[in-house]
Coordinates of N, CA, C and O in Angstrom, one line a residue:
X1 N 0.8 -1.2 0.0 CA 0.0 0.0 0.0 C 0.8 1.3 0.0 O 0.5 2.3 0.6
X2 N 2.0 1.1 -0.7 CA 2.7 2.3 -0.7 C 3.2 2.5 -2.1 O 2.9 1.6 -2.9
X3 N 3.9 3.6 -2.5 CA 4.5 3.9 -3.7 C 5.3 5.2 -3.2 O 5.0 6.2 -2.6
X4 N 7.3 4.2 -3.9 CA 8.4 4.8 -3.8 C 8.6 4.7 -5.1 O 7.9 3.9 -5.7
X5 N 9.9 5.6 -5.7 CA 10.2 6.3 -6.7 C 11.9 6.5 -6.4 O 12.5 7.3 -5.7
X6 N 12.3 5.6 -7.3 CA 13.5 5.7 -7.3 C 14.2 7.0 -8.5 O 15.3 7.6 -8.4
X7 N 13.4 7.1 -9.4 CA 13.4 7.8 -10.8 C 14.1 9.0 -10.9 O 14.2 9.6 -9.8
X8 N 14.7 9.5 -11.8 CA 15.0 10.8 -11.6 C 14.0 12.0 -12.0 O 13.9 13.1 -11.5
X9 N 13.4 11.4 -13.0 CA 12.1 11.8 -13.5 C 11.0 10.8 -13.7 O 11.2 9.7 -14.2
X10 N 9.5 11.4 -13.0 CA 8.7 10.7 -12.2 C 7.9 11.6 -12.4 O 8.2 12.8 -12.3
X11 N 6.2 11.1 -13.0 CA 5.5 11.7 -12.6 C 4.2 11.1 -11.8 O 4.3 9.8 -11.8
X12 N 2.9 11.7 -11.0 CA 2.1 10.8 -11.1 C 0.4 12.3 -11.1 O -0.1 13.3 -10.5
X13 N 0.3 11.7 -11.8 CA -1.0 12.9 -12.6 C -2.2 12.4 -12.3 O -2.5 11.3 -12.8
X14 N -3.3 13.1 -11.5 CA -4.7 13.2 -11.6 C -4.9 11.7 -11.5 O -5.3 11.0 -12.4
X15 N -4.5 11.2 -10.0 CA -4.9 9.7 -9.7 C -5.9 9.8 -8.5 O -6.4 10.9 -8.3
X16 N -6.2 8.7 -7.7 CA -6.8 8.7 -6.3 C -5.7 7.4 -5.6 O -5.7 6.2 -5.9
X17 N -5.0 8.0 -4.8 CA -4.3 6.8 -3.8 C -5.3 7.2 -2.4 O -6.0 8.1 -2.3
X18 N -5.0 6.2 -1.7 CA -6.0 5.6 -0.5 C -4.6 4.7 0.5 O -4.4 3.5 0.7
X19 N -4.0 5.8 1.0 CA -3.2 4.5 2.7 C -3.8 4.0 3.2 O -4.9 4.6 3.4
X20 N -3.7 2.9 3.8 CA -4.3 2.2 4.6 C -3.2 1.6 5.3 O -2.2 1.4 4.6
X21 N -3.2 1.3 6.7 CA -2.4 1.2 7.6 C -1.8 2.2 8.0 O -1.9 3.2 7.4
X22 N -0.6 2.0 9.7 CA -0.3 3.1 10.2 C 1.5 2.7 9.8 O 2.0 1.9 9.0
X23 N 2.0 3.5 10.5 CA 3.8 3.4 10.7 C 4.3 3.2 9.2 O 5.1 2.3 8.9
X24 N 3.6 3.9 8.5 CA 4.9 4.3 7.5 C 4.3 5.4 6.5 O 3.2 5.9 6.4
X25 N 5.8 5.7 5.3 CA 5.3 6.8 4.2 C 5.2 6.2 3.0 O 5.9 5.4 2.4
X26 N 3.7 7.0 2.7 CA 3.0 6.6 1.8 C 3.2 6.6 0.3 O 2.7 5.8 -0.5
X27 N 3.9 7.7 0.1 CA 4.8 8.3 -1.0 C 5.7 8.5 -0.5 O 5.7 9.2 0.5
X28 N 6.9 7.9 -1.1 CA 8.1 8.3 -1.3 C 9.2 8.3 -2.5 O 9.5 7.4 -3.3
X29 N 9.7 9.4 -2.6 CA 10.4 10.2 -3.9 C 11.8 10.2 -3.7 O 12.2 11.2 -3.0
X30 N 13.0 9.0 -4.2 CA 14.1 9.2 -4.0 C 15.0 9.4 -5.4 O 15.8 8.6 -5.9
X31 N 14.5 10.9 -5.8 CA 15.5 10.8 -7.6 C 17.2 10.2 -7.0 O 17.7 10.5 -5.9
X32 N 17.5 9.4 -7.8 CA 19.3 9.1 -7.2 C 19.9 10.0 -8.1 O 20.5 9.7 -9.2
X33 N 19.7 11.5 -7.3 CA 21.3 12.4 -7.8 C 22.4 12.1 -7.4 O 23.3 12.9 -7.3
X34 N 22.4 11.1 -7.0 CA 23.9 11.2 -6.4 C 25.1 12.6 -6.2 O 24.6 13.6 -5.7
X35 N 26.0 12.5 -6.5 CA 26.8 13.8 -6.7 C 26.4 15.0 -7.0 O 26.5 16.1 -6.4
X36 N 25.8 14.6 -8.5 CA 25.1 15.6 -9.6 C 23.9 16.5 -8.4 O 23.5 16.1 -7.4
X37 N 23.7 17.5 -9.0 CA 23.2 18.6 -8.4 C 21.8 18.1 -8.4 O 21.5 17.4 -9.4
X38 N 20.7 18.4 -7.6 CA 19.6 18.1 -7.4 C 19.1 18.7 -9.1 O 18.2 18.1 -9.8
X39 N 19.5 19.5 -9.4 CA 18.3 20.1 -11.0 C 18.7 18.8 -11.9 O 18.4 19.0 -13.1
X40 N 19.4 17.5 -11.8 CA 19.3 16.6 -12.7 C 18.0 15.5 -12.2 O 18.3 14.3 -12.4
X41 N 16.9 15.9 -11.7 CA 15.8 15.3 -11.3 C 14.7 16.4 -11.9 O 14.9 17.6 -12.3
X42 N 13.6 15.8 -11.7 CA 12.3 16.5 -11.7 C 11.4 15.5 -11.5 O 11.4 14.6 -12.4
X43 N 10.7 15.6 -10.5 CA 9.5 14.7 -10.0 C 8.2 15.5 -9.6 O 8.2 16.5 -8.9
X44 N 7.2 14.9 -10.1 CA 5.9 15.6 -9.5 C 4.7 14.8 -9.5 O 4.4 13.8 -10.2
X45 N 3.9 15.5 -8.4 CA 3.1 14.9 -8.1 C 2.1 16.0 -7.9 O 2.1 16.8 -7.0
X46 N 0.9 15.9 -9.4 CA 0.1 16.7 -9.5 C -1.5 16.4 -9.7 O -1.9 15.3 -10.2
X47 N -2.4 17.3 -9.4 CA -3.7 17.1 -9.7 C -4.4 15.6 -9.2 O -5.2 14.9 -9.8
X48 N -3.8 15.4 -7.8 CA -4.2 14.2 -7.2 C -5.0 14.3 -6.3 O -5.0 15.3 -5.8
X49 N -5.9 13.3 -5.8 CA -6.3 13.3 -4.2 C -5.8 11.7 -3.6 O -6.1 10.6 -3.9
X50 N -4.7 12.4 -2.4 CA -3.9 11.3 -1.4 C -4.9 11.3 0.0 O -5.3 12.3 0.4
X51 N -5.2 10.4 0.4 CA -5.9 10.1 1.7 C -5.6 9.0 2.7 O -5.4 7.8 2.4
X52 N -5.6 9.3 3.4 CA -5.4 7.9 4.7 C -7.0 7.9 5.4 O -8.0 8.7 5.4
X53 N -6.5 6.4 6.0 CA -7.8 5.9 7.1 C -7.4 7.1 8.6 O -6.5 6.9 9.4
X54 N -8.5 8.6 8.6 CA -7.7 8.8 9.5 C -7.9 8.4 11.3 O -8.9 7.8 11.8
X55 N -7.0 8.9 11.9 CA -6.6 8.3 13.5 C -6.2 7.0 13.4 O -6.7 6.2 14.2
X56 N -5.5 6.7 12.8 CA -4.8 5.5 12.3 C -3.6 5.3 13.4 O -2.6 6.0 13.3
X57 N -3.8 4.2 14.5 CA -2.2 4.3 15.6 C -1.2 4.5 15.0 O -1.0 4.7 13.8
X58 N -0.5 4.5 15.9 CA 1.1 4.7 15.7 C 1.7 6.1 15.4 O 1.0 7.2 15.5
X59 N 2.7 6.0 15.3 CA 3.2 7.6 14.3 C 3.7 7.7 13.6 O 4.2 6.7 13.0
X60 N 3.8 9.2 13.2 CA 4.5 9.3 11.8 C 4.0 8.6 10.7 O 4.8 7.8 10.2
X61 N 2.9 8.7 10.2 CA 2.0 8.6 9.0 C 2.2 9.9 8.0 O 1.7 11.0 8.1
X62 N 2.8 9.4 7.3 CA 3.4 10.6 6.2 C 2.6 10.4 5.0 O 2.2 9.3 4.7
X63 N 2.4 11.3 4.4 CA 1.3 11.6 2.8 C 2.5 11.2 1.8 O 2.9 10.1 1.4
X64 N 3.2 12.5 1.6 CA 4.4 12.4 0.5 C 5.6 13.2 0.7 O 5.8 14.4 0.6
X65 N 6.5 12.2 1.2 CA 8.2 12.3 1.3 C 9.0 12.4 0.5 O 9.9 11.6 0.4
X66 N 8.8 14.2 -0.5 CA 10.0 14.1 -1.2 C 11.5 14.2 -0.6 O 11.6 15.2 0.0
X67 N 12.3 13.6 -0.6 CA 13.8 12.9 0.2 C 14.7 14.0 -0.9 O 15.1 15.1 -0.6
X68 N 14.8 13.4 -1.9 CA 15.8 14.2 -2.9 C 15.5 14.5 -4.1 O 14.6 14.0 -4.7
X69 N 16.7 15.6 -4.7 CA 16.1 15.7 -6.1 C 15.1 17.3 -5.9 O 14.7 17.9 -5.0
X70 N 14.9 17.4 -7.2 CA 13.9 18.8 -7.5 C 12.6 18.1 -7.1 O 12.5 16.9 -7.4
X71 N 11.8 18.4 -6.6 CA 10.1 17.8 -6.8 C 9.5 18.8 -6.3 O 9.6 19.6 -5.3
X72 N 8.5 18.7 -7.5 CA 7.2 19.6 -7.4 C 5.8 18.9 -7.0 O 5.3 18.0 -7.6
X73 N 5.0 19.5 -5.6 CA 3.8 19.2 -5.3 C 2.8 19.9 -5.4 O 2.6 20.8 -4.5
X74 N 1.6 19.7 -6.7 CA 1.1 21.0 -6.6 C -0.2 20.4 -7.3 O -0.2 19.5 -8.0
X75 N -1.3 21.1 -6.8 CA -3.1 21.3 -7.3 C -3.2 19.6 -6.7 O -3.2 18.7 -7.6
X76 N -3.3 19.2 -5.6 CA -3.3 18.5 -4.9 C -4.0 18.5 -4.1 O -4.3 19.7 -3.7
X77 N -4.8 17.5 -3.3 CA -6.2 17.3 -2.2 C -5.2 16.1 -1.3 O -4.4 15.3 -1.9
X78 N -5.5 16.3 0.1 CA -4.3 15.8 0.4 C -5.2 15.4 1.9 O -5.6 16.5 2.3
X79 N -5.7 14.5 2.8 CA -6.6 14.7 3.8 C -6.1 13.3 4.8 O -5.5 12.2 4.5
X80 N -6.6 13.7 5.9 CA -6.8 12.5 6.7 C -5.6 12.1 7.4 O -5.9 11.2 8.1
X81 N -4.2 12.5 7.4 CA -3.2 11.7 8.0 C -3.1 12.6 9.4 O -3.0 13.8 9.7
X82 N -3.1 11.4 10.1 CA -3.7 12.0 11.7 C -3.5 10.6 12.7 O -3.8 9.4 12.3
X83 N -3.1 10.9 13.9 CA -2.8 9.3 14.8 C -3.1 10.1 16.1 O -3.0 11.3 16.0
X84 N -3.2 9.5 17.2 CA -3.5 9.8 18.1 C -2.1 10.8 19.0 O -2.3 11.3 20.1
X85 N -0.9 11.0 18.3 CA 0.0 11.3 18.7 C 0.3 13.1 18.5 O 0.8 13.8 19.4
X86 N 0.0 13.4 17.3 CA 0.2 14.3 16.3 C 1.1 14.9 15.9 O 1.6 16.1 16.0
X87 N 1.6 13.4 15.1 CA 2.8 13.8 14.4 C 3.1 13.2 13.0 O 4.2 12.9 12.6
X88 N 2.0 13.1 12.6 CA 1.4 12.7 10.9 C 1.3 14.2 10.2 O 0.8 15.2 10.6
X89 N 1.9 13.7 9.0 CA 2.0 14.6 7.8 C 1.7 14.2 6.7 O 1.9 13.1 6.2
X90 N 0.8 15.5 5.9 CA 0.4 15.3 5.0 C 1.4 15.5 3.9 O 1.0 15.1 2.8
X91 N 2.6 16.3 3.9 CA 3.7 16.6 3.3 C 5.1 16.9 3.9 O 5.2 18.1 4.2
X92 N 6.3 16.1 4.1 CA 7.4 16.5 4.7 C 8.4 16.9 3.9 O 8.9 16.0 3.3
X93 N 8.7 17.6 3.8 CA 10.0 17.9 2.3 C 11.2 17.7 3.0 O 11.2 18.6 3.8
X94 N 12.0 17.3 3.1 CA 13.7 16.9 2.6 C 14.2 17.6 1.7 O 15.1 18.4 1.9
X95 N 13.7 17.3 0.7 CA 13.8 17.6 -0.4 C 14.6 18.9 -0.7 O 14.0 19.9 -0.5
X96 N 15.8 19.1 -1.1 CA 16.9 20.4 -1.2 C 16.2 21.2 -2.5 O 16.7 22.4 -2.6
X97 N 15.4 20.9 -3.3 CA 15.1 22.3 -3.9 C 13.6 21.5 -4.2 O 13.4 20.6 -5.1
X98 N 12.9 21.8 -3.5 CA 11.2 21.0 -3.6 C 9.9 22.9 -3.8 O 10.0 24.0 -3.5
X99 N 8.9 22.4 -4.5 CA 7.9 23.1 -4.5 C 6.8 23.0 -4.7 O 6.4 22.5 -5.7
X100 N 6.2 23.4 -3.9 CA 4.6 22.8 -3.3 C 4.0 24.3 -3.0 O 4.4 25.3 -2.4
X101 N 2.6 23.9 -4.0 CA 2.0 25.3 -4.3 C 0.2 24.9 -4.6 O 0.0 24.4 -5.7
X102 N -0.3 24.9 -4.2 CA -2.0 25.2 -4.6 C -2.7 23.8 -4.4 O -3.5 23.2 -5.1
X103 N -2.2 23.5 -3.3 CA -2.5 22.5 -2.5 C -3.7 22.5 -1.7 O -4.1 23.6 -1.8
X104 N -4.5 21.8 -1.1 CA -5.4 21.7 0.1 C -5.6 20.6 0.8 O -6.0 19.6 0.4
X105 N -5.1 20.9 2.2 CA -4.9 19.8 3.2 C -5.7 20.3 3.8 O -6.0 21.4 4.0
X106 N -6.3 19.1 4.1 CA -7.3 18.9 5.4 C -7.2 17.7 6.1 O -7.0 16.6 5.5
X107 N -7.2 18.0 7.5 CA -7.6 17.4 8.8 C -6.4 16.1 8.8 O -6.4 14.9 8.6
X108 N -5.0 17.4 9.2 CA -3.6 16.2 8.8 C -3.6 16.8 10.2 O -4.2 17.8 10.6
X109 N -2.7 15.8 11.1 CA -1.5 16.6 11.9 C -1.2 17.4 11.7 O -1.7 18.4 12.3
X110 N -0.1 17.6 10.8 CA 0.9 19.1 10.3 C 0.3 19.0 8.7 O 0.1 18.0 8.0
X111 N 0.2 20.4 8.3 CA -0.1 20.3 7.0 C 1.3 20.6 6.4 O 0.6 21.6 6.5
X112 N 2.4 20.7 6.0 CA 3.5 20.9 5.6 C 4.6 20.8 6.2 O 4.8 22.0 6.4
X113 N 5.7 20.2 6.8 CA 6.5 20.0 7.4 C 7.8 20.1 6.7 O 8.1 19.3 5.8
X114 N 8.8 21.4 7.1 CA 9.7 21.5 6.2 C 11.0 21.3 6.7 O 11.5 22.2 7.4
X115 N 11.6 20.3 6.3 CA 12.8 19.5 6.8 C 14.2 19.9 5.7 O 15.3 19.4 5.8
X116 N 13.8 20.7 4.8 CA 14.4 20.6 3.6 C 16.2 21.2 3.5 O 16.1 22.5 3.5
X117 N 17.4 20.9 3.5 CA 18.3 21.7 3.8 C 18.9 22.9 3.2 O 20.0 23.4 3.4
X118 N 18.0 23.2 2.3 CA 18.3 24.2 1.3 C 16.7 24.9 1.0 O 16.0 25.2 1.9
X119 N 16.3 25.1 -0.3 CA 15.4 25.6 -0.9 C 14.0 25.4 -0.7 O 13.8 24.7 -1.7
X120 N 12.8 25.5 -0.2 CA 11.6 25.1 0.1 C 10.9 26.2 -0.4 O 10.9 27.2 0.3
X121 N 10.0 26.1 -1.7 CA 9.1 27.5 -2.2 C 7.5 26.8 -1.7 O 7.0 25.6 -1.9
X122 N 7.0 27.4 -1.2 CA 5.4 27.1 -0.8 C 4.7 28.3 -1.4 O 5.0 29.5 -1.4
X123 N 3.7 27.8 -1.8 CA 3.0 29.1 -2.6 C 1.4 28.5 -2.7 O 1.3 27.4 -3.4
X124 N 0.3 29.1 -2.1 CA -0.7 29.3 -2.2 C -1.6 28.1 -1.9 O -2.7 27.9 -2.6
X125 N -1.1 27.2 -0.9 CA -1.8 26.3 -0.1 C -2.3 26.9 1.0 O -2.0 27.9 1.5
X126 N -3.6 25.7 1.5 CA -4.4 26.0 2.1 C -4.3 24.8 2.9 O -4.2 23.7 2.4
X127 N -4.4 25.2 4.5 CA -3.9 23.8 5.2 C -5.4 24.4 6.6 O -5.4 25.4 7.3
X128 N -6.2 23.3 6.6 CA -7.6 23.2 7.7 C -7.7 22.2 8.2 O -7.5 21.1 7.7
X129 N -8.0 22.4 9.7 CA -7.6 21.6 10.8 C -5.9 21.1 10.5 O -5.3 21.1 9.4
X130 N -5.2 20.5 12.1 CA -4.3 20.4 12.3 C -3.4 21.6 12.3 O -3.7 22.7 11.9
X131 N -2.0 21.2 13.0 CA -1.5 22.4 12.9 C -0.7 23.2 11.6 O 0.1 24.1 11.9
X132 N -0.9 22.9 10.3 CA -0.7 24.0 9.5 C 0.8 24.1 9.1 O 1.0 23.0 8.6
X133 N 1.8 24.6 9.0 CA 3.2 24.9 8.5 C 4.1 24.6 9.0 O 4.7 25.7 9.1
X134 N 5.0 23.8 9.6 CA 6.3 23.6 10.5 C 7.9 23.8 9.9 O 8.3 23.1 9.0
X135 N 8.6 24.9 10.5 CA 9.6 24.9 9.7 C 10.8 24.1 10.5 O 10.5 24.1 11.7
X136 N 11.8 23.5 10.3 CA 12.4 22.7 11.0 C 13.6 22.5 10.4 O 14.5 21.9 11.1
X137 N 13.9 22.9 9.1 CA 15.2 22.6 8.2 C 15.4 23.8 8.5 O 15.0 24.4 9.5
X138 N 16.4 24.4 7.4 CA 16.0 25.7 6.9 C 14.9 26.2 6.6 O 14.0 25.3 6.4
X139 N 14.4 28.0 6.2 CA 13.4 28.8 6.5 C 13.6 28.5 5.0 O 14.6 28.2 4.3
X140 N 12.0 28.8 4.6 CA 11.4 28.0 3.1 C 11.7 29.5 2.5 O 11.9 30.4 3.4
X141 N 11.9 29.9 1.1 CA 12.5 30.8 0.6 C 11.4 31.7 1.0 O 10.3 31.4 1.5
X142 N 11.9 33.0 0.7 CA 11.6 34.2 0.8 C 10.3 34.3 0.1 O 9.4 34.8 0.8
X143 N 9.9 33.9 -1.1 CA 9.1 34.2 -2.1 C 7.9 33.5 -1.7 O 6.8 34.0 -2.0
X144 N 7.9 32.4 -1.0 CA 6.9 31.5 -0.1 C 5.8 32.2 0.3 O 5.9 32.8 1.4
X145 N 4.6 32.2 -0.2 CA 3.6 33.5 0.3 C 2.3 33.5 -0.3 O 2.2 33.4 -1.5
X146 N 1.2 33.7 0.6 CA -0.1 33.5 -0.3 C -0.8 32.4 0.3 O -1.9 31.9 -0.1
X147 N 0.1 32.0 1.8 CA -0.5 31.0 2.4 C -1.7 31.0 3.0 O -2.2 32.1 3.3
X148 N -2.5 29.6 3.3 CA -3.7 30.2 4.5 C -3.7 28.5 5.3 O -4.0 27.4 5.0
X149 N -3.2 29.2 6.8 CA -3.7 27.8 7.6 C -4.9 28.3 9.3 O -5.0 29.3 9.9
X150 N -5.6 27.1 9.3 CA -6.4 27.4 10.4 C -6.6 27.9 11.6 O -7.4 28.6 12.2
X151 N -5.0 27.0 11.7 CA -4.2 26.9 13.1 C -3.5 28.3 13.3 O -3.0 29.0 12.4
X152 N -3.6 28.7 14.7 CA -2.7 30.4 15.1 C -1.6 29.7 15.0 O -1.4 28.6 15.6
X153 N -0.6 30.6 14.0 CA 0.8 30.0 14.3 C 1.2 30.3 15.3 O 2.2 29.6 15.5
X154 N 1.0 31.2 16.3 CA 1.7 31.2 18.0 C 1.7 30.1 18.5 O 2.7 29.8 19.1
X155 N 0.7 29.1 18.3 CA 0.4 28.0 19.5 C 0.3 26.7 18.6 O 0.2 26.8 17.4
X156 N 0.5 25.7 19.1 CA 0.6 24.3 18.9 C 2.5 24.0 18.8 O 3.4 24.6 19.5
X157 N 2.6 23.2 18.1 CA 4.4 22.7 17.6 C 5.2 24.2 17.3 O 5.2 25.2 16.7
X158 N 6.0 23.3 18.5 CA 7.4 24.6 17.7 C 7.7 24.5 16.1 O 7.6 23.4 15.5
X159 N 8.1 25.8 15.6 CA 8.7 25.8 14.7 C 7.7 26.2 13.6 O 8.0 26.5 12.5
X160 N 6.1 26.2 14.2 CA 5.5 27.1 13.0 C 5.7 28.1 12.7 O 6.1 29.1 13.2
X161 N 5.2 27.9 11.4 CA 5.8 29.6 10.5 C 4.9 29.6 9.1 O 4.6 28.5 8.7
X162 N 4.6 30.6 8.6 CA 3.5 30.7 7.7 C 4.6 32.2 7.1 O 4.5 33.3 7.5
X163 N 5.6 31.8 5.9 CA 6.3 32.7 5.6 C 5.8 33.4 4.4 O 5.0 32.9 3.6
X164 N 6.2 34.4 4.4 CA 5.3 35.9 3.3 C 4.6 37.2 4.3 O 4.2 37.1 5.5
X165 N 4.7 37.8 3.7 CA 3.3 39.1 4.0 C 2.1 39.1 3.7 O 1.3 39.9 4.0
X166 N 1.9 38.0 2.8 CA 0.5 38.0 2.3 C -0.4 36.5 3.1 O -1.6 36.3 3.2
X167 N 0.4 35.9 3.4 CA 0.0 34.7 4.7 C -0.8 34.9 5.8 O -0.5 35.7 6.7
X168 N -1.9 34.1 5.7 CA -2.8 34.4 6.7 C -3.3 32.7 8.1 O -3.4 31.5 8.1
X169 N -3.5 33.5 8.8 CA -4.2 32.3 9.6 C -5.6 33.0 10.5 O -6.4 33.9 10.3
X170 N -5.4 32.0 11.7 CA -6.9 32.7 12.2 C -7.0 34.1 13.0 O -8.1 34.6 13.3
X171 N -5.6 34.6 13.4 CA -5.1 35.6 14.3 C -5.3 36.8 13.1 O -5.6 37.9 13.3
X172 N -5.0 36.4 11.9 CA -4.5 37.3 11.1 C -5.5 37.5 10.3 O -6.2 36.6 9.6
X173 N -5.8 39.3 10.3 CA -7.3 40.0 9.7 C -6.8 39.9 8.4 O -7.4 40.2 7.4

């Protein structure tokens, strides 16, 4: 009940996946750049809806784990990854130059979780219920903006952050 991606180029377009079961990631994206600079990849994952059984035990129920390589996540429906713990994601990026834009997560743990050690562009997702944005790598680029999550980024998990001037949540008129 999973799909990993060894590819350097990978797409997966306008499908319906469905997880089922707990303790593991559901997508996972490992272009092998080896050496070569992440831009000798391009992976995406577009115009889908990903879902789990949610409150599913265990932890760490992950949606899609881009690891390495360029990957784009974008016009995506993304719902349900949630365990009694909360610390399920509907999106964790790794990923050193990843971009995830016009998304809608609902009722995840974390709606975006960014682990990435370099470049992370987020642009104009929408993340309801759960807590919404976590930064944890490095800070997602500058241009990142346009966001909207439920959750007050003051409160819940360290490390939220909803970056841009044009980002909003529920604190914010």
């Amino acid at each position: 009940d999973r799909l990993t991606s060894y590819a350097n180029y990978f797409r997966v377009d306008g499908i319906q996946l469905h997880k089922v079961g707990a303790n593991t990631t559901f997508i996972t994206l490992y272009p092998q750049v080896g050496t070569v600079t992440q831009y000798n990849s391009d992976v995406r994952i577009t115009n889908s809806i990903v879902f789990a059984d949610a409150g599913t035990s265990g932890h760490y129920n992950l949606g899609i784990y881009p690891y390495t390589g360029m990957v784009t996540i974008a016009n995506n429906i993304i719902y349900d990854f949630t365990t009694g713990f909360g610390d399920s994601m509907a999106i964790q990026i790794h990923s050193p130059l990843s971009y995830v834009y016009n998304n809608t997560l609902v009722n995840n743990d974390i709606g975006v979780d960014n682990n990435a050690t370099s470049f992370s562009y987020r642009k104009n997702n929408i993340v309801v219920g759960g807590a919404g944005f976590r930064e944890m790598g490095n800070a997602s680029d500058a241009a990142s903006d346009y966001n909207l999550q439920s959750e007050d980024k003051t409160s819940g998990l360290a490390g939220m952050s909803l970056m841009g001037t044009h980002c909003k949540d529920l604190t914010t008129p």
